[in-house]
């Protein structure tokens, strides 16, 4: 019940490798951030966003005012789509270079911020492209300064070194992770998230849960990652129903956002494995598929696959959504069905066949999981042997409800 002692209207500084301004009203800190950028010689920036959320949420009003106040010129790339592409990254980078931008301000969810991170790298490597970045043709060590203004409570990208993009022509959706793309500053203001739809609210929150299930059970998981995972799931279980019932509930948004932040730090430490490695082929093939929904459809089968290898950890961290687990290896199916029931109860009932995936797709999806740059590395971090048979089995059992 510690949450009751927190003043959600007081903006806190949370120091990760990024400085995060967290709390209701945090967007006003863009004035302080802009002043610091100007003092460091930044007089031009590229603002990267989707088509409308950056304005609908009210974030842009504060950003534009601060940039004008501190005489920082800007150009806006407002074409980021869900599941951003390397083509879009190249287009935004060209705009940034032509304008002479010296820093990136990304306003949005994971798509906009990941695009911003990618552009920040390519601004420092003029001979490289989005494709060469995401196909690991070079290893960047520097990037332009990044300011992340977060508009969703799910990805955690505002506090970590990860970014994702799709190479459409190959159906590849790789991830990158470089220290140079930790944002210099991040803004986490729950008041910017009240316009999220019910489905968006569900999907981004499920993303946070997946981050910590994987981060707490990987081969490199630490006690720190497990501790973060336990609190993340507790907060999502407690506050997600309230946010669905009343989208304007700022207390619920605040703690879902905090859970997302913890989740981002958790997988920055413990990394990821099955669920993300298998979801990326799904949304690479179907770019309109919400990442969080893809993860939700896979999660019960992943739990079933790994439970016996991390039974004690999963029983502990899943307690808020699957109570009564004892941490015994023979509970795999019980745990998996319990997670599925929780997903169905909160309103995420789709399975792969509902999105027109068929048994004939499993071979292609499995091949992509192993062929896509970076995804094989994630599979290598799973707590058991993530071979083709295991991956096929997860896809097969995710087609329909258990």
XYZ file of N, CA, C and O in Angstrom, residues 111-285:
700
model
N 7.278 3.243 -30.894
C 7.590 3.428 -32.316
C 8.315 4.738 -32.559
O 9.341 4.784 -33.249
N 7.791 5.826 -32.009
C 8.420 7.130 -32.215
C 9.780 7.210 -31.519
O 10.752 7.733 -32.079
N 9.862 6.705 -30.301
C 11.117 6.807 -29.556
C 12.179 5.908 -30.178
O 13.349 6.302 -30.309
N 11.795 4.700 -30.606
C 12.770 3.825 -31.257
C 13.244 4.415 -32.581
O 14.425 4.323 -32.937
N 12.334 5.035 -33.324
C 12.741 5.727 -34.546
C 13.712 6.851 -34.214
O 14.747 7.019 -34.880
N 13.400 7.609 -33.169
C 14.286 8.695 -32.761
C 15.669 8.208 -32.375
O 16.691 8.821 -32.729
N 15.729 7.110 -31.656
C 17.026 6.543 -31.282
C 17.824 6.153 -32.520
O 19.036 6.386 -32.603
N 17.150 5.544 -33.483
C 17.815 5.097 -34.701
C 18.331 6.283 -35.506
O 19.461 6.267 -36.012
N 17.514 7.308 -35.635
C 17.918 8.509 -36.349
C 19.107 9.169 -35.643
O 20.048 9.650 -36.300
N 19.089 9.180 -34.322
C 20.195 9.790 -33.567
C 21.523 9.108 -33.881
O 22.567 9.766 -33.956
N 21.489 7.787 -34.069
C 22.707 7.080 -34.471
C 23.128 7.491 -35.880
O 24.285 7.861 -36.127
N 22.186 7.448 -36.817
C 22.531 7.700 -38.217
C 22.945 9.146 -38.469
O 23.673 9.432 -39.434
N 22.530 10.064 -37.613
C 23.009 11.448 -37.712
C 24.512 11.529 -37.503
O 25.169 12.446 -38.000
N 25.059 10.552 -36.771
C 26.503 10.533 -36.493
C 27.260 9.620 -37.462
O 28.487 9.593 -37.438
N 26.534 8.874 -38.275
C 27.172 7.943 -39.221
C 26.570 8.179 -40.610
O 25.706 7.422 -41.069
N 27.006 9.230 -41.298
C 26.356 9.661 -42.546
C 26.425 8.655 -43.685
O 25.653 8.762 -44.645
N 27.316 7.696 -43.615
C 27.428 6.715 -44.693
C 26.615 5.450 -44.442
O 26.659 4.516 -45.258
N 25.902 5.394 -43.324
C 25.129 4.206 -42.971
C 23.641 4.451 -43.207
O 23.205 5.586 -43.419
N 22.868 3.375 -43.149
C 21.424 3.441 -43.380
C 20.688 2.674 -42.285
O 21.308 1.958 -41.482
N 19.371 2.794 -42.308
C 18.579 2.010 -41.367
C 18.804 0.527 -41.550
O 18.896 -0.230 -40.577
N 18.904 0.091 -42.802
C 19.134 -1.337 -43.064
C 20.486 -1.786 -42.534
O 20.591 -2.855 -41.905
N 21.533 -1.013 -42.763
C 22.854 -1.437 -42.277
C 22.908 -1.436 -40.753
O 23.590 -2.266 -40.146
N 22.144 -0.521 -40.127
C 22.083 -0.498 -38.665
C 21.397 -1.745 -38.133
O 21.902 -2.410 -37.215
N 20.253 -2.097 -38.717
C 19.466 -3.210 -38.178
C 19.883 -4.576 -38.706
O 19.444 -5.592 -38.187
N 20.759 -4.596 -39.696
C 21.354 -5.863 -40.120
C 22.763 -6.027 -39.560
O 23.513 -6.897 -39.978
N 23.094 -5.179 -38.609
C 24.351 -5.297 -37.856
C 25.580 -5.206 -38.757
O 26.569 -5.898 -38.556
N 25.524 -4.274 -39.730
C 26.677 -4.069 -40.599
C 27.724 -3.182 -39.930
O 28.864 -3.082 -40.408
N 27.353 -2.515 -38.855
C 28.315 -1.720 -38.082
C 27.828 -1.647 -36.643
O 26.668 -1.938 -36.351
N 28.726 -1.276 -35.740
C 28.405 -1.189 -34.311
C 28.612 0.240 -33.834
O 29.751 0.670 -33.606
N 27.537 0.997 -33.708
C 27.683 2.413 -33.345
C 28.157 2.620 -31.913
O 27.791 1.868 -31.008
N 28.955 3.650 -31.743
C 29.442 4.027 -30.419
C 29.032 5.440 -30.034
O 29.357 5.906 -28.945
N 28.322 6.121 -30.923
C 27.897 7.483 -30.620
C 26.562 7.757 -31.286
O 26.161 7.096 -32.253
N 25.850 8.732 -30.739
C 24.561 9.160 -31.276
C 24.334 10.606 -30.857
O 24.915 11.083 -29.870
N 23.500 11.296 -31.607
C 23.109 12.644 -31.203
C 22.304 12.567 -29.903
O 21.705 11.536 -29.594
N 22.280 13.662 -29.127
C 21.480 13.658 -27.891
C 20.012 13.351 -28.181
O 19.455 13.804 -29.178
N 19.404 12.573 -27.294
C 18.016 12.125 -27.462
C 17.181 12.585 -26.272
O 17.556 12.364 -25.115
N 16.052 13.202 -26.553
C 15.043 13.515 -25.538
C 13.810 12.680 -25.872
O 13.269 12.781 -26.973
N 13.387 11.840 -24.936
C 12.239 10.966 -25.148
C 11.056 11.468 -24.331
O 11.137 11.539 -23.103
N 9.988 11.815 -25.016
C 8.746 12.212 -24.352
C 7.751 11.086 -24.580
O 7.238 10.895 -25.681
N 7.493 10.322 -23.540
C 6.784 9.053 -23.635
C 5.275 9.265 -23.552
O 4.788 9.971 -22.672
N 4.538 8.622 -24.469
C 3.080 8.760 -24.484
C 2.339 7.457 -24.202
O 1.118 7.404 -24.337
N 3.068 6.391 -23.833
C 2.400 5.134 -23.468
C 3.070 4.523 -22.239
O 4.223 4.823 -21.946
N 2.331 3.643 -21.553
C 2.900 2.987 -20.377
C 3.101 1.501 -20.661
O 2.392 0.659 -20.153
N 4.104 1.212 -21.515
C 4.342 -0.180 -21.845
C 5.744 -0.531 -22.294
O 6.304 -1.528 -21.864
N 6.344 0.282 -23.146
C 7.575 -0.154 -23.805
C 8.815 -0.068 -22.920
O 9.719 -0.877 -23.045
N 8.879 0.944 -22.068
C 10.094 1.140 -21.266
C 11.262 1.665 -22.071
O 12.369 1.806 -21.541
N 11.050 1.986 -23.342
C 12.171 2.396 -24.186
C 12.778 3.723 -23.756
O 13.910 4.042 -24.111
N 12.026 4.507 -22.976
C 12.559 5.795 -22.533
C 13.647 5.648 -21.482
O 14.331 6.628 -21.153
N 13.836 4.425 -20.956
C 14.859 4.229 -19.922
C 15.851 3.127 -20.282
O 16.595 2.663 -19.425
N 15.864 2.699 -21.542
C 16.816 1.644 -21.875
C 17.519 1.888 -23.204
O 17.303 2.914 -23.853
N 18.354 0.932 -23.602
C 19.232 1.076 -24.777
C 18.751 0.287 -25.970
O 19.516 -0.005 -26.876
N 17.475 -0.058 -25.988
C 16.923 -0.885 -27.060
C 16.137 -0.055 -28.072
O 15.567 0.988 -27.731
N 16.100 -0.542 -29.289
C 15.218 -0.003 -30.328
C 14.902 -1.126 -31.298
O 15.659 -2.090 -31.424
N 13.773 -0.988 -31.980
C 13.287 -2.025 -32.896
C 12.807 -1.355 -34.177
O 12.228 -0.267 -34.139
N 13.048 -2.020 -35.314
C 12.502 -1.552 -36.589
C 12.329 -2.737 -37.527
O 12.960 -3.783 -37.352
N 11.487 -2.555 -38.542
C 11.194 -3.622 -39.493
C 11.839 -3.329 -40.848
O 11.760 -2.206 -41.349
N 12.481 -4.357 -41.425
C 12.937 -4.314 -42.812
C 11.870 -5.020 -43.639
O 11.813 -6.249 -43.699
N 11.013 -4.240 -44.248
C 9.812 -4.789 -44.874
C 10.115 -5.817 -45.952
O 9.436 -6.838 -46.060
N 11.147 -5.563 -46.742
C 11.399 -6.443 -47.881
C 11.850 -7.838 -47.464
O 11.748 -8.798 -48.238
N 12.315 -7.977 -46.221
C 12.783 -9.279 -45.748
C 11.904 -9.870 -44.647
O 12.188 -10.961 -44.150
N 10.855 -9.149 -44.243
C 10.039 -9.574 -43.097
C 10.890 -9.731 -41.840
O 10.597 -10.564 -40.983
N 11.930 -8.910 -41.747
C 12.783 -8.914 -40.549
C 12.328 -7.799 -39.612
O 12.074 -6.670 -40.051
N 12.273 -8.122 -38.321
C 12.027 -7.098 -37.301
C 13.059 -7.296 -36.184
O 12.766 -7.876 -35.147
N 14.280 -6.814 -36.415
C 15.338 -7.001 -35.422
C 15.272 -5.953 -34.309
O 14.600 -4.925 -34.421
N 16.020 -6.228 -33.263
C 16.232 -5.269 -32.180
C 17.710 -4.911 -32.128
O 18.570 -5.727 -32.461
N 17.985 -3.684 -31.712
C 19.359 -3.273 -31.440
C 19.451 -2.832 -29.987
O 18.452 -2.471 -29.369
N 20.660 -2.867 -29.448
C 20.882 -2.427 -28.068
C 22.281 -1.838 -27.976
O 23.272 -2.566 -28.075
N 22.350 -0.518 -27.825
C 23.637 0.173 -27.737
C 23.580 1.233 -26.641
O 22.585 1.961 -26.514
N 24.661 1.344 -25.893
C 24.697 2.314 -24.801
C 24.518 3.745 -25.287
O 24.036 4.609 -24.539
N 24.890 4.030 -26.533
C 24.820 5.406 -27.020
C 23.388 5.889 -27.219
O 23.180 7.092 -27.442
N 22.396 4.994 -27.145
C 21.010 5.448 -27.354
C 20.164 5.454 -26.086
O 18.935 5.524 -26.156
N 20.813 5.392 -24.916
C 20.059 5.776 -23.728
C 19.684 7.253 -23.903
O 20.553 8.092 -24.163
N 18.407 7.605 -23.769
C 18.066 9.027 -23.872
C 18.801 9.855 -22.816
O 19.006 9.402 -21.689
N 19.191 11.049 -23.207
C 19.802 11.968 -22.241
C 18.759 12.374 -21.202
O 19.025 12.382 -19.999
N 17.582 12.724 -21.694
C 16.449 13.063 -20.835
C 15.216 12.276 -21.292
O 15.033 12.046 -22.489
N 14.375 11.926 -20.329
C 13.078 11.332 -20.644
C 12.002 12.001 -19.799
O 12.260 12.403 -18.661
N 10.827 12.096 -20.381
C 9.670 12.650 -19.677
C 8.598 11.580 -19.610
O 8.151 11.058 -20.635
N 8.184 11.233 -18.394
C 7.096 10.285 -18.146
C 5.999 11.021 -17.388
O 6.074 11.191 -16.169
N 5.001 11.477 -18.115
C 3.905 12.244 -17.529
C 2.603 11.489 -17.756
O 2.110 11.411 -18.882
N 2.021 10.910 -16.708
C 0.791 10.115 -16.892
C -0.377 10.914 -17.441
O -1.288 10.340 -18.041
N -0.358 12.216 -17.272
C -1.455 13.033 -17.797
C -1.479 13.033 -19.319
O -2.503 13.374 -19.930
N -0.383 12.648 -19.958
C -0.327 12.573 -21.413
C -0.911 11.264 -21.940
O -0.977 11.067 -23.156
N -1.335 10.374 -21.048
C -1.729 9.022 -21.459
C -3.213 8.735 -21.302
O -3.669 7.630 -21.558
N -3.984 9.745 -20.891
C -5.412 9.527 -20.655
C -6.196 9.350 -21.958
O -7.338 8.902 -21.933
N -5.586 9.691 -23.088
C -6.280 9.538 -24.381
C -6.048 8.165 -25.000
O -6.593 7.871 -26.077
N -5.262 7.309 -24.373
C -5.081 5.952 -24.889
C -6.426 5.230 -24.883
O -7.182 5.295 -23.920
N -6.715 4.519 -25.974
C -7.954 3.748 -26.028
C -7.873 2.567 -25.071
O -6.799 2.237 -24.550
N -8.999 1.901 -24.883
C -9.020 0.731 -24.000
C -8.058 -0.338 -24.516
O -7.295 -0.927 -23.741
N -8.091 -0.593 -25.820
C -7.197 -1.612 -26.370
C -5.738 -1.209 -26.256
O -4.876 -2.032 -25.908
N -5.426 0.038 -26.544
C -4.046 0.499 -26.392
C -3.588 0.362 -24.948
O -2.466 -0.058 -24.678
N -4.461 0.722 -24.031
C -4.137 0.602 -22.614
C -3.822 -0.838 -22.249
O -2.851 -1.127 -21.538
N -4.639 -1.755 -22.748
C -4.404 -3.182 -22.496
C -3.089 -3.646 -23.111
O -2.258 -4.273 -22.445
N -2.902 -3.347 -24.377
C -1.762 -3.918 -25.099
C -0.428 -3.404 -24.570
O 0.530 -4.169 -24.442
N -0.358 -2.101 -24.259
C 0.928 -1.598 -23.755
C 1.220 -2.145 -22.357
O 2.378 -2.418 -22.016
N 0.181 -2.346 -21.562
C 0.393 -2.895 -20.221
C 0.814 -4.358 -20.287
O 1.661 -4.809 -19.507
N 0.241 -5.102 -21.226
C 0.659 -6.492 -21.437
C 2.107 -6.539 -21.914
O 2.863 -7.449 -21.562
N 2.525 -5.565 -22.702
C 3.926 -5.468 -23.120
C 4.841 -5.380 -21.902
O 5.857 -6.079 -21.807
N 4.475 -4.540 -20.939
C 5.294 -4.401 -19.728
C 5.382 -5.717 -18.964
O 6.454 -6.081 -18.459
N 4.273 -6.446 -18.884
C 4.280 -7.741 -18.196
C 5.200 -8.721 -18.919
O 5.988 -9.442 -18.298
N 5.137 -8.743 -20.235
C 6.027 -9.625 -20.990
C 7.486 -9.274 -20.795
O 8.336 -10.158 -20.692
N 7.794 -7.992 -20.763
C 9.182 -7.589 -20.538
C 9.744 -8.232 -19.279
O 10.878 -8.729 -19.271
N 8.959 -8.219 -18.217
C 9.512 -8.687 -16.952
C 9.462 -10.197 -16.805
O 10.320 -10.784 -16.138
N 8.472 -10.853 -17.428
C 8.467 -12.322 -17.412
C 9.745 -12.829 -18.076
O 10.403 -13.753 -17.568
N 10.095 -12.224 -19.186
C 11.314 -12.644 -19.885
C 12.568 -12.188 -19.138
O 13.521 -12.955 -18.978
N 12.573 -10.925 -18.703
C 13.759 -10.391 -18.028
C 14.097 -11.113 -16.735
O 15.257 -11.203 -16.344
N 13.078 -11.667 -16.073
C 13.298 -12.357 -14.795
C 13.628 -13.826 -14.960
O 14.023 -14.490 -13.990
N 13.464 -14.365 -16.184
C 13.662 -15.807 -16.370
C 14.744 -16.145 -17.388
O 14.961 -17.314 -17.697
N 15.431 -15.149 -17.901
C 16.476 -15.415 -18.888
C 17.703 -16.023 -18.222
O 17.824 -16.054 -16.992
N 18.639 -16.473 -19.034
C 19.876 -17.040 -18.501
C 20.722 -16.010 -17.772
O 21.590 -16.371 -16.972
N 20.491 -14.723 -18.036
C 21.296 -13.682 -17.389
C 20.494 -12.905 -16.353
O 20.939 -11.858 -15.876
N 19.313 -13.408 -15.981
C 18.490 -12.714 -14.985
C 19.230 -12.591 -13.656
O 19.919 -13.507 -13.222
N 19.061 -11.449 -13.026
C 19.678 -11.191 -11.721
C 18.588 -11.034 -10.670
O 17.411 -10.857 -10.998
N 18.950 -11.052 -9.393
C 17.953 -10.758 -8.358
C 17.290 -9.397 -8.558
O 16.106 -9.226 -8.252
N 18.059 -8.451 -9.071
C 17.516 -7.111 -9.353
C 16.384 -7.197 -10.370
O 15.294 -6.634 -10.168
N 16.604 -7.934 -11.469
C 15.572 -8.081 -12.492
C 14.332 -8.778 -11.933
O 13.198 -8.403 -12.253
N 14.534 -9.777 -11.105
C 13.401 -10.511 -10.528
C 12.594 -9.606 -9.602
O 11.357 -9.622 -9.609
N 13.272 -8.808 -8.796
C 12.590 -7.879 -7.899
C 11.758 -6.876 -8.686
O 10.599 -6.593 -8.344
N 12.335 -6.317 -9.751
C 11.595 -5.382 -10.595
C 10.392 -6.060 -11.240
O 9.314 -5.465 -11.351
N 10.568 -7.319 -11.648
C 9.477 -8.048 -12.291
C 8.297 -8.224 -11.348
O 7.130 -8.040 -11.731
N 8.587 -8.588 -10.131
C 7.516 -8.838 -9.168
C 6.672 -7.587 -8.938
O 5.437 -7.643 -8.932
N 7.328 -6.445 -8.792
C 6.591 -5.208 -8.546
C 5.853 -4.747 -9.801
O 4.732 -4.233 -9.721
N 6.446 -4.937 -10.959
C 5.786 -4.554 -12.201
C 4.456 -5.282 -12.357
O 3.410 -4.659 -12.636
N 4.455 -6.586 -12.183
C 3.227 -7.359 -12.363
C 2.204 -7.008 -11.291
O 0.995 -6.919 -11.567
N 2.655 -6.783 -10.059
C 1.718 -6.383 -8.992
C 1.000 -5.091 -9.361
O -0.229 -4.974 -9.214
N 1.757 -4.106 -9.845
C 1.168 -2.811 -10.169
C 0.226 -2.904 -11.362
O -0.850 -2.296 -11.362
N 0.604 -3.660 -12.390
C -0.277 -3.817 -13.541
C -1.573 -4.515 -13.126
O -2.676 -4.087 -13.495
N -1.455 -5.592 -12.355
C -2.647 -6.321 -11.914
C -3.579 -5.424 -11.106
O -4.810 -5.510 -11.230
N -3.007 -4.546 -10.304
C -3.815 -3.698 -9.424
C -4.454 -2.527 -10.166
O -5.633 -2.192 -9.926
N -3.710 -1.883 -11.054
C -4.164 -0.600 -11.603
C -4.718 -0.674 -13.027
O -5.405 0.250 -13.466
N -4.469 -1.760 -13.755
C -4.992 -1.842 -15.116
C -6.521 -1.841 -15.151
O -7.116 -1.109 -15.971
N -7.205 -2.594 -14.302
C -8.673 -2.533 -14.340
C -9.217 -1.128 -14.104
O -10.206 -0.730 -14.731
N -8.573 -0.377 -13.228
C -9.041 0.985 -12.947
C -8.860 1.890 -14.159
O -9.720 2.735 -14.459
N -7.750 1.745 -14.885
C -7.506 2.564 -16.069
C -8.479 2.216 -17.193
O -8.892 3.090 -17.959
N -8.835 0.939 -17.295
C -9.823 0.537 -18.300
C -11.203 1.098 -17.951
O -11.931 1.587 -18.817
N -11.541 1.042 -16.689
C -12.855 1.538 -16.243
C -12.955 3.045 -16.410
O -14.001 3.571 -16.829
N -11.887 3.759 -16.074
C -11.882 5.223 -16.154
C -10.555 5.690 -16.749
O -9.548 5.797 -16.038
N -10.518 5.961 -18.053
C -9.260 6.355 -18.696
C -8.624 7.604 -18.106
O -7.420 7.820 -18.258
N -9.424 8.415 -17.419
C -8.911 9.658 -16.835
C -8.364 9.457 -15.421
O -7.961 10.428 -14.772
N -8.335 8.236 -14.933
C -7.855 7.946 -13.583
C -6.335 8.148 -13.545
O -5.565 7.268 -13.953
N -5.900 9.280 -13.051
C -4.476 9.618 -13.097
C -3.647 8.781 -12.138
O -2.470 8.523 -12.398
N -4.242 8.347 -11.039
C -3.494 7.468 -10.139
C -3.195 6.142 -10.845
O -2.064 5.628 -10.784
N -4.190 5.599 -11.525
C -3.973 4.348 -12.248
C -2.936 4.528 -13.344
O -2.032 3.694 -13.506
N -3.023 5.603 -14.105
C -2.048 5.860 -15.161
C -0.642 6.028 -14.571
O 0.344 5.560 -15.145
N -0.560 6.706 -13.451
C 0.741 6.939 -12.807
C 1.430 5.617 -12.479
O 2.609 5.409 -12.797
N 0.699 4.693 -11.876
C 1.339 3.449 -11.443
C 1.522 2.454 -12.588
O 2.449 1.640 -12.552
N 0.685 2.531 -13.614
C 0.955 1.731 -14.811
C 2.213 2.248 -15.508
O 3.018 1.471 -16.019
N 2.388 3.559 -15.516
C 3.582 4.142 -16.102
C 4.829 3.782 -15.305
O 5.886 3.474 -15.870
N 4.690 3.797 -13.990
C 5.818 3.390 -13.150
C 6.149 1.913 -13.385
O 7.317 1.527 -13.470
N 5.111 1.081 -13.518
C 5.345 -0.338 -13.816
C 6.082 -0.498 -15.136
O 7.013 -1.314 -15.264
N 5.695 0.290 -16.132
C 6.360 0.229 -17.429
C 7.825 0.635 -17.318
O 8.713 0.014 -17.925
N 8.094 1.687 -16.548
C 9.472 2.118 -16.333
C 10.295 1.010 -15.683
O 11.421 0.698 -16.118
N 9.727 0.384 -14.645
C 10.425 -0.733 -14.000
C 10.664 -1.864 -14.999
O 11.731 -2.491 -15.007
N 9.668 -2.116 -15.840
C 9.810 -3.165 -16.836
C 10.931 -2.868 -17.817
O 11.679 -3.769 -18.219
N 11.034 -1.604 -18.224
C 12.107 -1.222 -19.136
C 13.475 -1.434 -18.529
O 14.415 -1.892 -19.199
N 13.622 -1.114 -17.255
C 14.902 -1.323 -16.563
C 15.139 -2.814 -16.353
O 16.272 -3.301 -16.463
N 14.067 -3.559 -16.078
C 14.191 -5.000 -15.854
C 14.788 -5.696 -17.069
O 15.753 -6.454 -16.963
N 14.227 -5.439 -18.251
C 14.764 -6.175 -19.398
C 16.029 -5.534 -19.950
O 16.766 -6.165 -20.699
N 16.322 -4.306 -19.545
C 17.630 -3.738 -19.858
C 18.722 -4.518 -19.131
O 19.859 -4.603 -19.604
N 18.357 -5.101 -17.996
C 19.290 -5.905 -17.206
C 19.186 -7.393 -17.532
O 20.192 -8.073 -17.729
N 17.962 -7.926 -17.554
C 17.776 -9.365 -17.750
C 17.581 -9.780 -19.189
O 17.561 -10.973 -19.486
N 17.402 -8.796 -20.078
C 17.188 -9.027 -21.504
C 15.879 -9.799 -21.749
O 15.053 -9.919 -20.853
N 15.704 -10.302 -22.964
C 14.450 -10.926 -23.380
C 14.731 -12.288 -23.991
O 15.875 -12.635 -24.246
N 13.673 -13.061 -24.241
C 13.902 -14.340 -24.925
C 12.687 -14.720 -25.779
O 12.388 -14.044 -26.759
N 11.992 -15.799 -25.429
C 11.001 -16.389 -26.327
C 9.926 -15.426 -26.848
O 9.685 -15.348 -28.055
N 9.222 -14.755 -25.954
C 8.001 -14.078 -26.390
C 8.296 -12.974 -27.396
O 7.619 -12.848 -28.412
N 9.329 -12.176 -27.119
C 9.675 -11.133 -28.077
C 10.290 -11.708 -29.346
O 10.002 -11.238 -30.452
N 11.131 -12.718 -29.211
C 11.736 -13.316 -30.401
C 10.683 -13.919 -31.321
O 10.835 -13.915 -32.549
N 9.594 -14.424 -30.757
C 8.546 -15.030 -31.576
C 7.483 -14.030 -32.008
O 6.806 -14.237 -33.025
N 7.318 -12.942 -31.262
C 6.348 -11.929 -31.685
C 6.866 -11.128 -32.870
O 6.074 -10.768 -33.763
N 8.144 -10.816 -32.895
C 8.644 -9.955 -33.969
C 8.341 -10.491 -35.365
O 7.950 -9.709 -36.250
N 8.456 -11.801 -35.626
C 8.019 -12.292 -36.943
C 6.531 -12.078 -37.209
O 6.131 -11.842 -38.357
N 5.704 -12.149 -36.170
C 4.267 -11.939 -36.363
C 3.987 -10.535 -36.888
O 3.282 -10.353 -37.883
N 4.532 -9.515 -36.219
C 4.243 -8.142 -36.625
C 5.119 -7.680 -37.780
O 4.844 -6.638 -38.386
N 6.180 -8.441 -38.106
C 6.920 -8.155 -39.334
C 6.091 -8.555 -40.552
O 6.054 -7.848 -41.560
N 5.401 -9.695 -40.442
C 4.533 -10.164 -41.528
C 3.248 -9.348 -41.596
O 2.749 -9.031 -42.672
